[in-house]
PDB file of C-alpha atoms in Angstrom:
ATOM      1  CA  UNK J   1       3.791   2.701  28.612  1.00 68.00           C
ATOM      2  CA  UNK J   2       5.821   3.464  25.493  1.00 74.00           C
ATOM      3  CA  UNK J   3       5.239  -0.024  24.101  1.00 77.00           C
ATOM      4  CA  UNK J   4       1.484   0.561  23.950  1.00 84.00           C
ATOM      5  CA  UNK J   5       1.947   3.502  21.591  1.00 89.00           C
ATOM      6  CA  UNK J   6       1.336   2.419  17.980  1.00 93.00           C
ATOM      7  CA  UNK J   7       4.343   2.620  15.662  1.00 92.00           C
ATOM      8  CA  UNK J   8       4.255   5.394  13.047  1.00 94.00           C
ATOM      9  CA  UNK J   9       3.410   4.346   9.502  1.00 95.00           C
ATOM     10  CA  UNK J  10       6.822   5.278   8.098  1.00 95.00           C
ATOM     11  CA  UNK J  11       8.322   2.694  10.485  1.00 95.00           C
ATOM     12  CA  UNK J  12       5.641   0.129   9.571  1.00 96.00           C
ATOM     13  CA  UNK J  13       6.291   0.646   5.855  1.00 96.00           C
ATOM     14  CA  UNK J  14      10.029   0.107   6.364  1.00 96.00           C
ATOM     15  CA  UNK J  15       9.249  -3.183   8.078  1.00 96.00           C
ATOM     16  CA  UNK J  16       7.092  -4.304   5.149  1.00 97.00           C
ATOM     17  CA  UNK J  17      10.049  -3.611   2.856  1.00 97.00           C
ATOM     18  CA  UNK J  18      12.245  -5.840   5.037  1.00 97.00           C
ATOM     19  CA  UNK J  19       9.644  -8.598   4.782  1.00 98.00           C
ATOM     20  CA  UNK J  20       9.673  -8.287   0.990  1.00 98.00           C
ATOM     21  CA  UNK J  21      13.483  -8.421   0.974  1.00 97.00           C
ATOM     22  CA  UNK J  22      13.384 -11.744   2.844  1.00 97.00           C
ATOM     23  CA  UNK J  23      11.242 -13.123   0.024  1.00 97.00           C
ATOM     24  CA  UNK J  24      13.548 -11.597  -2.613  1.00 97.00           C
ATOM     25  CA  UNK J  25      10.846  -9.177  -3.810  1.00 97.00           C
ATOM     26  CA  UNK J  26      10.414  -5.473  -4.531  1.00 96.00           C
ATOM     27  CA  UNK J  27       7.271  -3.431  -5.046  1.00 96.00           C
ATOM     28  CA  UNK J  28       5.673  -3.346  -8.470  1.00 94.00           C
ATOM     29  CA  UNK J  29       6.323   0.027 -10.225  1.00 94.00           C
ATOM     30  CA  UNK J  30       2.552   0.627 -10.274  1.00 94.00           C
ATOM     31  CA  UNK J  31      -0.225  -0.789  -8.110  1.00 95.00           C
ATOM     32  CA  UNK J  32      -1.996  -3.740  -9.705  1.00 95.00           C
ATOM     33  CA  UNK J  33      -5.174  -4.054  -7.636  1.00 95.00           C
ATOM     34  CA  UNK J  34      -6.854  -6.315 -10.185  1.00 91.00           C
ATOM     35  CA  UNK J  35      -4.378  -9.060  -9.235  1.00 91.00           C
ATOM     36  CA  UNK J  36      -5.573  -9.182  -5.604  1.00 93.00           C
ATOM     37  CA  UNK J  37      -7.292 -12.307  -4.319  1.00 90.00           C
ATOM     38  CA  UNK J  38     -10.736 -12.849  -2.776  1.00 90.00           C
ATOM     39  CA  UNK J  39      -9.699 -11.561   0.646  1.00 94.00           C
ATOM     40  CA  UNK J  40      -9.321  -8.036  -0.712  1.00 96.00           C
ATOM     41  CA  UNK J  41     -12.428  -5.845  -0.707  1.00 96.00           C
ATOM     42  CA  UNK J  42     -13.420  -2.547  -2.286  1.00 96.00           C
ATOM     43  CA  UNK J  43     -16.068  -0.314  -0.697  1.00 97.00           C
ATOM     44  CA  UNK J  44     -16.965   2.289  -3.347  1.00 96.00           C
ATOM     45  CA  UNK J  45     -19.026   4.716  -1.240  1.00 96.00           C
ATOM     46  CA  UNK J  46     -16.186   5.232   1.224  1.00 97.00           C
ATOM     47  CA  UNK J  47     -13.583   4.608  -1.514  1.00 97.00           C
ATOM     48  CA  UNK J  48     -11.604   2.132   0.557  1.00 98.00           C
ATOM     49  CA  UNK J  49      -9.575  -1.001  -0.247  1.00 97.00           C
ATOM     50  CA  UNK J  50      -9.106  -3.530   2.547  1.00 98.00           C
ATOM     51  CA  UNK J  51      -7.315  -6.879   2.649  1.00 98.00           C
ATOM     52  CA  UNK J  52      -8.659  -9.107   5.402  1.00 96.00           C
ATOM     53  CA  UNK J  53      -6.026 -11.597   6.529  1.00 97.00           C
ATOM     54  CA  UNK J  54      -7.699 -14.455   8.450  1.00 95.00           C
ATOM     55  CA  UNK J  55      -7.155 -14.414  12.222  1.00 95.00           C
ATOM     56  CA  UNK J  56      -6.160 -10.729  12.353  1.00 96.00           C
ATOM     57  CA  UNK J  57      -9.566  -9.456  13.437  1.00 93.00           C
ATOM     58  CA  UNK J  58     -10.682  -9.169   9.809  1.00 94.00           C
ATOM     59  CA  UNK J  59     -14.332  -9.988  10.646  1.00 92.00           C
ATOM     60  CA  UNK J  60     -14.513  -6.968  12.964  1.00 93.00           C
ATOM     61  CA  UNK J  61     -12.919  -4.713  10.362  1.00 95.00           C
ATOM     62  CA  UNK J  62     -15.280  -5.907   7.620  1.00 95.00           C
ATOM     63  CA  UNK J  63     -18.268  -5.367   9.933  1.00 94.00           C
ATOM     64  CA  UNK J  64     -17.146  -1.791  10.614  1.00 95.00           C
ATOM     65  CA  UNK J  65     -16.481  -1.096   6.928  1.00 96.00           C
ATOM     66  CA  UNK J  66     -19.935  -2.419   5.989  1.00 96.00           C
ATOM     67  CA  UNK J  67     -21.463   0.003   8.498  1.00 94.00           C
ATOM     68  CA  UNK J  68     -19.384   2.861   7.123  1.00 96.00           C
ATOM     69  CA  UNK J  69     -20.497   1.900   3.592  1.00 96.00           C
ATOM     70  CA  UNK J  70     -24.134   1.937   4.693  1.00 95.00           C
ATOM     71  CA  UNK J  71     -24.697  -1.757   3.915  1.00 94.00           C
ATOM     72  CA  UNK J  72     -25.166  -2.798   7.523  1.00 92.00           C
ATOM     73  CA  UNK J  73     -27.781  -1.092   9.678  1.00 89.00           C
ATOM     74  CA  UNK J  74     -28.345  -3.443  12.599  1.00 82.00           C
ATOM     75  CA  UNK J  75     -25.920  -4.049  15.430  1.00 76.00           C
ATOM     76  CA  UNK J  76     -24.139  -7.405  15.347  1.00 83.00           C
ATOM     77  CA  UNK J  77     -23.043  -9.059  18.568  1.00 80.00           C
ATOM     78  CA  UNK J  78     -19.268  -9.718  18.682  1.00 76.00           C
ATOM     79  CA  UNK J  79     -19.965 -13.476  18.998  1.00 76.00           C
ATOM     80  CA  UNK J  80     -22.008 -13.394  15.745  1.00 80.00           C
ATOM     81  CA  UNK J  81     -19.660 -11.227  13.690  1.00 84.00           C
ATOM     82  CA  UNK J  82     -18.725 -14.033  11.277  1.00 82.00           C
ATOM     83  CA  UNK J  83     -22.065 -13.494   9.528  1.00 86.00           C
ATOM     84  CA  UNK J  84     -20.382 -10.640   7.621  1.00 90.00           C
ATOM     85  CA  UNK J  85     -18.485 -13.186   5.507  1.00 88.00           C
ATOM     86  CA  UNK J  86     -21.667 -14.176   3.659  1.00 85.00           C
ATOM     87  CA  UNK J  87     -23.709 -12.174   1.206  1.00 87.00           C
ATOM     88  CA  UNK J  88     -23.177  -8.933   3.110  1.00 87.00           C
ATOM     89  CA  UNK J  89     -19.565  -8.614   1.998  1.00 93.00           C
ATOM     90  CA  UNK J  90     -19.385 -10.972  -1.009  1.00 92.00           C
ATOM     91  CA  UNK J  91     -20.221  -8.266  -3.540  1.00 91.00           C
ATOM     92  CA  UNK J  92     -17.308  -6.170  -2.275  1.00 94.00           C
ATOM     93  CA  UNK J  93     -14.705  -8.881  -2.953  1.00 93.00           C
ATOM     94  CA  UNK J  94     -12.224  -8.147  -5.693  1.00 91.00           C
ATOM     95  CA  UNK J  95     -12.525 -11.757  -6.868  1.00 85.00           C
ATOM     96  CA  UNK J  96     -15.913 -13.372  -6.562  1.00 75.00           C
ATOM     97  CA  UNK J  97     -17.744 -10.061  -6.376  1.00 73.00           C
ATOM     98  CA  UNK J  98     -16.822  -8.982  -9.897  1.00 78.00           C
ATOM     99  CA  UNK J  99     -15.273  -5.693  -8.802  1.00 86.00           C
ATOM    100  CA  UNK J 100     -12.009  -6.211 -10.664  1.00 81.00           C
ATOM    101  CA  UNK J 101     -13.984  -6.136 -13.919  1.00 83.00           C
ATOM    102  CA  UNK J 102     -16.444  -3.442 -12.828  1.00 88.00           C
ATOM    103  CA  UNK J 103     -13.884  -0.730 -12.032  1.00 91.00           C
ATOM    104  CA  UNK J 104     -10.608   0.325 -13.616  1.00 90.00           C
ATOM    105  CA  UNK J 105      -7.331  -0.018 -11.748  1.00 91.00           C
ATOM    106  CA  UNK J 106      -7.149   3.806 -11.605  1.00 93.00           C
ATOM    107  CA  UNK J 107     -10.305   3.842  -9.427  1.00 95.00           C
ATOM    108  CA  UNK J 108      -8.771   1.379  -6.981  1.00 95.00           C
ATOM    109  CA  UNK J 109      -5.491   3.284  -7.008  1.00 95.00           C
ATOM    110  CA  UNK J 110      -7.211   6.473  -5.850  1.00 96.00           C
ATOM    111  CA  UNK J 111      -8.858   4.708  -2.931  1.00 97.00           C
ATOM    112  CA  UNK J 112      -7.484   4.624   0.613  1.00 98.00           C
ATOM    113  CA  UNK J 113      -6.005   1.170   1.207  1.00 98.00           C
ATOM    114  CA  UNK J 114      -5.047  -0.745   4.319  1.00 98.00           C
ATOM    115  CA  UNK J 115      -4.411  -4.214   5.715  1.00 98.00           C
ATOM    116  CA  UNK J 116      -4.038  -5.635   9.216  1.00 98.00           C
ATOM    117  CA  UNK J 117      -1.315  -8.064  10.341  1.00 98.00           C
ATOM    118  CA  UNK J 118      -0.598  -9.903  13.575  1.00 98.00           C
ATOM    119  CA  UNK J 119       2.195 -11.539  15.572  1.00 98.00           C
ATOM    120  CA  UNK J 120       2.460 -15.022  13.999  1.00 98.00           C
ATOM    121  CA  UNK J 121       2.645 -16.819  17.360  1.00 98.00           C
ATOM    122  CA  UNK J 122      -0.647 -15.398  18.645  1.00 98.00           C
ATOM    123  CA  UNK J 123      -2.201 -15.839  15.202  1.00 98.00           C
ATOM    124  CA  UNK J 124      -1.302 -19.544  15.280  1.00 98.00           C
ATOM    125  CA  UNK J 125      -2.880 -19.846  18.728  1.00 97.00           C
ATOM    126  CA  UNK J 126      -5.997 -18.027  17.544  1.00 95.00           C
ATOM    127  CA  UNK J 127      -6.277 -20.326  14.535  1.00 95.00           C
ATOM    128  CA  UNK J 128      -6.057 -23.363  16.788  1.00 96.00           C
ATOM    129  CA  UNK J 129      -8.582 -22.096  19.324  1.00 94.00           C
ATOM    130  CA  UNK J 130     -11.122 -20.940  16.764  1.00 92.00           C
ATOM    131  CA  UNK J 131     -10.863 -23.616  14.093  1.00 93.00           C
ATOM    132  CA  UNK J 132      -9.743 -26.984  15.459  1.00 94.00           C
ATOM    133  CA  UNK J 133      -9.780 -26.978  19.275  1.00 94.00           C
ATOM    134  CA  UNK J 134     -12.453 -28.350  21.601  1.00 92.00           C
ATOM    135  CA  UNK J 135     -12.950 -24.898  23.152  1.00 90.00           C
ATOM    136  CA  UNK J 136     -16.681 -24.546  23.756  1.00 77.00           C
ATOM    137  CA  UNK J 137     -16.947 -20.810  23.104  1.00 71.00           C
ATOM    138  CA  UNK J 138     -15.343 -20.793  19.651  1.00 71.00           C
ATOM    139  CA  UNK J 139     -13.590 -24.042  18.739  1.00 63.00           C
ATOM    140  CA  UNK J 140     -14.190 -26.674  16.097  1.00 71.00           C
ATOM    141  CA  UNK J 141     -15.512 -24.613  13.188  1.00 83.00           C
ATOM    142  CA  UNK J 142     -13.077 -26.477  10.899  1.00 92.00           C
ATOM    143  CA  UNK J 143     -14.022 -29.850  12.319  1.00 93.00           C
ATOM    144  CA  UNK J 144     -12.844 -31.771   9.255  1.00 94.00           C
ATOM    145  CA  UNK J 145      -9.345 -30.340   9.548  1.00 94.00           C
ATOM    146  CA  UNK J 146      -9.302 -31.078  13.280  1.00 95.00           C
ATOM    147  CA  UNK J 147     -10.138 -34.733  12.669  1.00 96.00           C
ATOM    148  CA  UNK J 148      -7.560 -34.880   9.878  1.00 95.00           C
ATOM    149  CA  UNK J 149      -4.861 -33.649  12.272  1.00 96.00           C
ATOM    150  CA  UNK J 150      -5.772 -36.305  14.847  1.00 97.00           C
ATOM    151  CA  UNK J 151      -5.879 -38.996  12.160  1.00 97.00           C
ATOM    152  CA  UNK J 152      -2.505 -37.998  10.756  1.00 94.00           C
ATOM    153  CA  UNK J 153      -0.687 -37.340  14.025  1.00 96.00           C
ATOM    154  CA  UNK J 154      -2.053 -40.302  16.032  1.00 97.00           C
ATOM    155  CA  UNK J 155      -2.658 -42.800  13.263  1.00 97.00           C
ATOM    156  CA  UNK J 156      -6.317 -43.226  14.212  1.00 97.00           C
ATOM    157  CA  UNK J 157      -8.485 -44.139  11.227  1.00 94.00           C
ATOM    158  CA  UNK J 158     -11.741 -45.271  12.851  1.00 97.00           C
ATOM    159  CA  UNK J 159     -14.274 -42.514  11.942  1.00 95.00           C
ATOM    160  CA  UNK J 160     -16.338 -43.259  15.051  1.00 96.00           C
ATOM    161  CA  UNK J 161     -13.340 -42.652  17.287  1.00 96.00           C
ATOM    162  CA  UNK J 162     -12.323 -39.513  15.378  1.00 96.00           C
ATOM    163  CA  UNK J 163     -15.765 -38.018  15.871  1.00 95.00           C
ATOM    164  CA  UNK J 164     -15.086 -37.305  19.539  1.00 93.00           C
ATOM    165  CA  UNK J 165     -11.363 -36.444  19.317  1.00 96.00           C
ATOM    166  CA  UNK J 166      -9.716 -33.041  18.990  1.00 95.00           C
ATOM    167  CA  UNK J 167      -6.025 -32.252  18.350  1.00 97.00           C
ATOM    168  CA  UNK J 168      -3.761 -30.963  21.090  1.00 97.00           C
ATOM    169  CA  UNK J 169      -1.837 -27.762  20.474  1.00 98.00           C
ATOM    170  CA  UNK J 170       1.524 -29.569  20.033  1.00 98.00           C
ATOM    171  CA  UNK J 171      -0.119 -31.837  17.429  1.00 98.00           C
ATOM    172  CA  UNK J 172      -1.485 -28.789  15.644  1.00 97.00           C
ATOM    173  CA  UNK J 173       1.942 -27.083  15.685  1.00 97.00           C
ATOM    174  CA  UNK J 174       3.678 -30.159  14.250  1.00 97.00           C
ATOM    175  CA  UNK J 175       0.919 -30.519  11.649  1.00 95.00           C
ATOM    176  CA  UNK J 176       1.495 -26.910  10.553  1.00 95.00           C
ATOM    177  CA  UNK J 177       5.138 -27.766   9.885  1.00 95.00           C
ATOM    178  CA  UNK J 178       4.299 -30.950   7.981  1.00 93.00           C
ATOM    179  CA  UNK J 179       1.432 -29.443   6.004  1.00 88.00           C
ATOM    180  CA  UNK J 180       3.257 -26.318   4.898  1.00 83.00           C
ATOM    181  CA  UNK J 181       6.346 -28.305   4.007  1.00 76.00           C
ATOM    182  CA  UNK J 182       4.503 -30.922   1.951  1.00 74.00           C
ATOM    183  CA  UNK J 183       1.221 -29.391   0.808  1.00 69.00           C
ATOM    184  CA  UNK J 184      -1.242 -26.532   0.617  1.00 74.00           C
ATOM    185  CA  UNK J 185      -2.722 -25.155   3.831  1.00 84.00           C
ATOM    186  CA  UNK J 186      -5.931 -23.166   4.405  1.00 91.00           C
ATOM    187  CA  UNK J 187      -5.540 -19.383   4.510  1.00 91.00           C
ATOM    188  CA  UNK J 188      -6.375 -19.296   8.226  1.00 93.00           C
ATOM    189  CA  UNK J 189      -3.118 -21.161   8.914  1.00 95.00           C
ATOM    190  CA  UNK J 190      -0.949 -20.047   5.974  1.00 95.00           C
ATOM    191  CA  UNK J 191       1.595 -17.220   6.289  1.00 96.00           C
ATOM    192  CA  UNK J 192      -0.066 -13.816   6.205  1.00 97.00           C
ATOM    193  CA  UNK J 193       1.867 -12.632   3.160  1.00 96.00           C
ATOM    194  CA  UNK J 194       0.029 -15.235   1.081  1.00 94.00           C
ATOM    195  CA  UNK J 195      -3.233 -13.324   1.677  1.00 95.00           C
ATOM    196  CA  UNK J 196      -1.783  -9.846   1.170  1.00 97.00           C
ATOM    197  CA  UNK J 197      -1.502  -8.187  -2.246  1.00 96.00           C
ATOM    198  CA  UNK J 198       2.207  -7.550  -1.725  1.00 97.00           C
ATOM    199  CA  UNK J 199       4.307  -6.776  -3.745  1.00 97.00           C
ATOM    200  CA  UNK J 200       1.772  -6.016  -6.514  1.00 96.00           C
ATOM    201  CA  UNK J 201       0.362  -3.101  -4.498  1.00 97.00           C
ATOM    202  CA  UNK J 202       1.540  -0.801  -1.730  1.00 97.00           C
ATOM    203  CA  UNK J 203      -1.000  -0.189   1.048  1.00 98.00           C
ATOM    204  CA  UNK J 204      -1.432   3.300   2.480  1.00 97.00           C
ATOM    205  CA  UNK J 205      -1.595   1.786   5.979  1.00 98.00           C
ATOM    206  CA  UNK J 206      -0.401  -1.523   7.406  1.00 98.00           C
ATOM    207  CA  UNK J 207      -1.948  -1.905  10.852  1.00 97.00           C
ATOM    208  CA  UNK J 208      -0.538  -4.217  13.540  1.00 97.00           C
ATOM    209  CA  UNK J 209      -3.566  -5.894  15.139  1.00 96.00           C
ATOM    210  CA  UNK J 210      -1.998  -5.250  18.530  1.00 96.00           C
ATOM    211  CA  UNK J 211      -2.686  -1.533  17.986  1.00 96.00           C
ATOM    212  CA  UNK J 212      -6.088  -1.783  16.292  1.00 94.00           C
ATOM    213  CA  UNK J 213      -7.737   0.406  18.922  1.00 91.00           C
ATOM    214  CA  UNK J 214      -5.780   3.641  18.423  1.00 93.00           C
ATOM    215  CA  UNK J 215      -4.958   3.046  14.744  1.00 96.00           C
ATOM    216  CA  UNK J 216      -8.591   2.347  13.836  1.00 95.00           C
ATOM    217  CA  UNK J 217      -9.351   5.948  14.781  1.00 94.00           C
ATOM    218  CA  UNK J 218      -6.747   7.079  12.259  1.00 95.00           C
ATOM    219  CA  UNK J 219      -8.326   4.821   9.615  1.00 97.00           C
ATOM    220  CA  UNK J 220     -11.816   6.236  10.227  1.00 96.00           C
ATOM    221  CA  UNK J 221     -10.406   9.732   9.949  1.00 96.00           C
ATOM    222  CA  UNK J 222      -8.817   8.901   6.578  1.00 96.00           C
ATOM    223  CA  UNK J 223     -12.136   7.673   5.125  1.00 96.00           C
ATOM    224  CA  UNK J 224     -14.359  10.275   6.826  1.00 94.00           C
ATOM    225  CA  UNK J 225     -16.129   7.703   8.999  1.00 94.00           C
ATOM    226  CA  UNK J 226     -15.424   9.117  12.456  1.00 91.00           C
ATOM    227  CA  UNK J 227     -18.749   7.802  13.793  1.00 92.00           C
ATOM    228  CA  UNK J 228     -17.617   4.193  13.205  1.00 93.00           C
ATOM    229  CA  UNK J 229     -15.805   2.001  15.728  1.00 91.00           C
ATOM    230  CA  UNK J 230     -14.682  -1.600  15.943  1.00 91.00           C
ATOM    231  CA  UNK J 231     -16.764  -4.088  17.917  1.00 85.00           C
ATOM    232  CA  UNK J 232     -15.605  -4.759  21.447  1.00 77.00           C
ATOM    233  CA  UNK J 233     -12.945  -7.436  21.825  1.00 73.00           C
ATOM    234  CA  UNK J 234     -13.686 -10.842  23.319  1.00 67.00           C
ATOM    235  CA  UNK J 235     -10.806 -10.122  25.670  1.00 72.00           C
ATOM    236  CA  UNK J 236     -11.264  -8.062  28.804  1.00 73.00           C
ATOM    237  CA  UNK J 237      -7.704  -6.712  28.765  1.00 81.00           C
ATOM    238  CA  UNK J 238      -6.820  -3.811  26.478  1.00 86.00           C
ATOM    239  CA  UNK J 239      -3.109  -4.597  26.867  1.00 92.00           C
ATOM    240  CA  UNK J 240      -2.144  -7.097  24.113  1.00 94.00           C
ATOM    241  CA  UNK J 241       0.501  -8.549  26.431  1.00 95.00           C
ATOM    242  CA  UNK J 242      -2.198  -9.661  28.881  1.00 95.00           C
ATOM    243  CA  UNK J 243      -4.751 -10.980  26.402  1.00 94.00           C
ATOM    244  CA  UNK J 244      -5.617 -14.663  26.403  1.00 94.00           C
ATOM    245  CA  UNK J 245      -4.045 -15.654  23.083  1.00 95.00           C
ATOM    246  CA  UNK J 246      -0.758 -14.033  24.142  1.00 97.00           C
ATOM    247  CA  UNK J 247      -0.742 -15.742  27.541  1.00 97.00           C
ATOM    248  CA  UNK J 248      -1.618 -19.097  25.977  1.00 97.00           C
ATOM    249  CA  UNK J 249       1.053 -18.667  23.304  1.00 98.00           C
ATOM    250  CA  UNK J 250       3.730 -18.117  25.944  1.00 98.00           C
ATOM    251  CA  UNK J 251       2.590 -21.211  27.794  1.00 98.00           C
ATOM    252  CA  UNK J 252       1.927 -23.537  24.879  1.00 98.00           C
ATOM    253  CA  UNK J 253       4.935 -22.751  22.687  1.00 98.00           C
ATOM    254  CA  UNK J 254       7.300 -23.062  25.666  1.00 97.00           C
ATOM    255  CA  UNK J 255       6.183 -26.701  25.975  1.00 96.00           C
ATOM    256  CA  UNK J 256       6.999 -27.587  22.340  1.00 97.00           C
ATOM    257  CA  UNK J 257      10.364 -28.987  21.259  1.00 97.00           C
ATOM    258  CA  UNK J 258      12.821 -26.417  19.876  1.00 97.00           C
ATOM    259  CA  UNK J 259      13.084 -28.184  16.511  1.00 97.00           C
ATOM    260  CA  UNK J 260       9.393 -27.529  15.802  1.00 97.00           C
ATOM    261  CA  UNK J 261       9.679 -23.928  17.028  1.00 98.00           C
ATOM    262  CA  UNK J 262      12.625 -23.326  14.693  1.00 97.00           C
ATOM    263  CA  UNK J 263      10.767 -24.812  11.734  1.00 96.00           C
ATOM    264  CA  UNK J 264       7.691 -22.700  12.437  1.00 97.00           C
ATOM    265  CA  UNK J 265       9.805 -19.565  12.666  1.00 97.00           C
ATOM    266  CA  UNK J 266      11.401 -20.410   9.339  1.00 96.00           C
ATOM    267  CA  UNK J 267       7.985 -20.895   7.695  1.00 95.00           C
ATOM    268  CA  UNK J 268       6.592 -17.631   9.085  1.00 97.00           C
ATOM    269  CA  UNK J 269       9.845 -15.659   8.967  1.00 97.00           C
ATOM    270  CA  UNK J 270       8.543 -13.056   6.500  1.00 97.00           C
ATOM    271  CA  UNK J 271       5.463 -12.578   8.701  1.00 98.00           C
ATOM    272  CA  UNK J 272       7.621 -11.872  11.741  1.00 98.00           C
ATOM    273  CA  UNK J 273       9.529  -9.304   9.686  1.00 97.00           C
ATOM    274  CA  UNK J 274       6.299  -7.517   8.686  1.00 97.00           C
ATOM    275  CA  UNK J 275       6.349  -5.676  12.018  1.00 96.00           C
ATOM    276  CA  UNK J 276       9.594  -6.917  13.609  1.00 96.00           C
ATOM    277  CA  UNK J 277       7.397  -9.044  15.855  1.00 97.00           C
ATOM    278  CA  UNK J 278       8.627 -10.247  19.245  1.00 96.00           C
ATOM    279  CA  UNK J 279       9.218 -13.864  20.192  1.00 97.00           C
ATOM    280  CA  UNK J 280       6.964 -15.501  22.786  1.00 98.00           C
ATOM    281  CA  UNK J 281       9.888 -15.394  25.265  1.00 97.00           C
ATOM    282  CA  UNK J 282      10.146 -11.602  25.117  1.00 96.00           C
ATOM    283  CA  UNK J 283       8.661  -9.610  28.060  1.00 94.00           C
ATOM    284  CA  UNK J 284       6.735  -7.375  25.649  1.00 94.00           C
ATOM    285  CA  UNK J 285       5.376 -10.224  23.542  1.00 97.00           C
ATOM    286  CA  UNK J 286       3.353 -10.053  21.250  1.00 97.00           C
ATOM    287  CA  UNK J 287       4.154  -6.420  20.404  1.00 96.00           C
ATOM    288  CA  UNK J 288       6.320  -5.230  17.507  1.00 95.00           C
ATOM    289  CA  UNK J 289       9.803  -4.272  18.609  1.00 92.00           C
ATOM    290  CA  UNK J 290      11.493  -0.992  17.895  1.00 78.00           C
ATOM    291  CA  UNK J 291      14.815  -0.952  16.009  1.00 65.00           C
ATOM    292  CA  UNK J 292      16.955  -0.813  19.139  1.00 54.00           C
ATOM    293  CA  UNK J 293      15.598  -4.154  20.358  1.00 50.00           C
ATOM    294  CA  UNK J 294      16.146  -7.676  19.082  1.00 47.00           C
ATOM    295  CA  UNK J 295      13.269  -9.947  18.072  1.00 47.00           C
ATOM    296  CA  UNK J 296      15.148 -13.161  18.886  1.00 39.00           C
TER     297      UNK J 296
END
């Protein structure tokens, strides 16, 4: 299946340029790694820079990079992978770990750098399922935000009632529109470009999450860590088109009014452009689309 072949990096880099153009931006003449936020990490032993965008599999990537660095010896179960966001990785953060002051920008510039991005529709679904839904296996970790959505969207103020209520997906989608129009939103729900170091730096690789399997092997080859692999996915299907978040996105977004869909697309437009991502109505959703196809 040609659509399961990962796009070459020259194509991916052209897409990133298109995303920058939408925002009216161009690359900085020189990389400025010391301007990156707390979601960018530096691993000195393997000389690697990584920006972990929430809900793009960043926990799995950080876990693998910690093993490659030699910081993590024991095996972590996929369901417990979030433990890597504590002390294990904190000292590798550009901000918070003190690395921006510890090393010169020239050191960072010589490192191999990469980031991972994802189709915005499936990322929104993943954010809902993991952070605010009632899903037993993973939901509710941002319980305060979930209750806030219910309170705001349904007008329920009784804290005892809110304790047992969870937002529906349409409520969550409408809240995303309202919140990002009128306020600041957590990085797990914000557009991906807000977490990336673009346009202050240019990454060597920009990896679509949908092709993490084959492209991770290229990454490990670049940093001489061929014995490292990503943890197994929660999903049984290796085809991104048949994975649960993709199937749910097709179902859930098709039930939401077009006005909200249009507003969400407008908010995340630069994210869609990052990899020319397909719409949830496309037969090859959520994969990036080649130039000869239309996203919408």
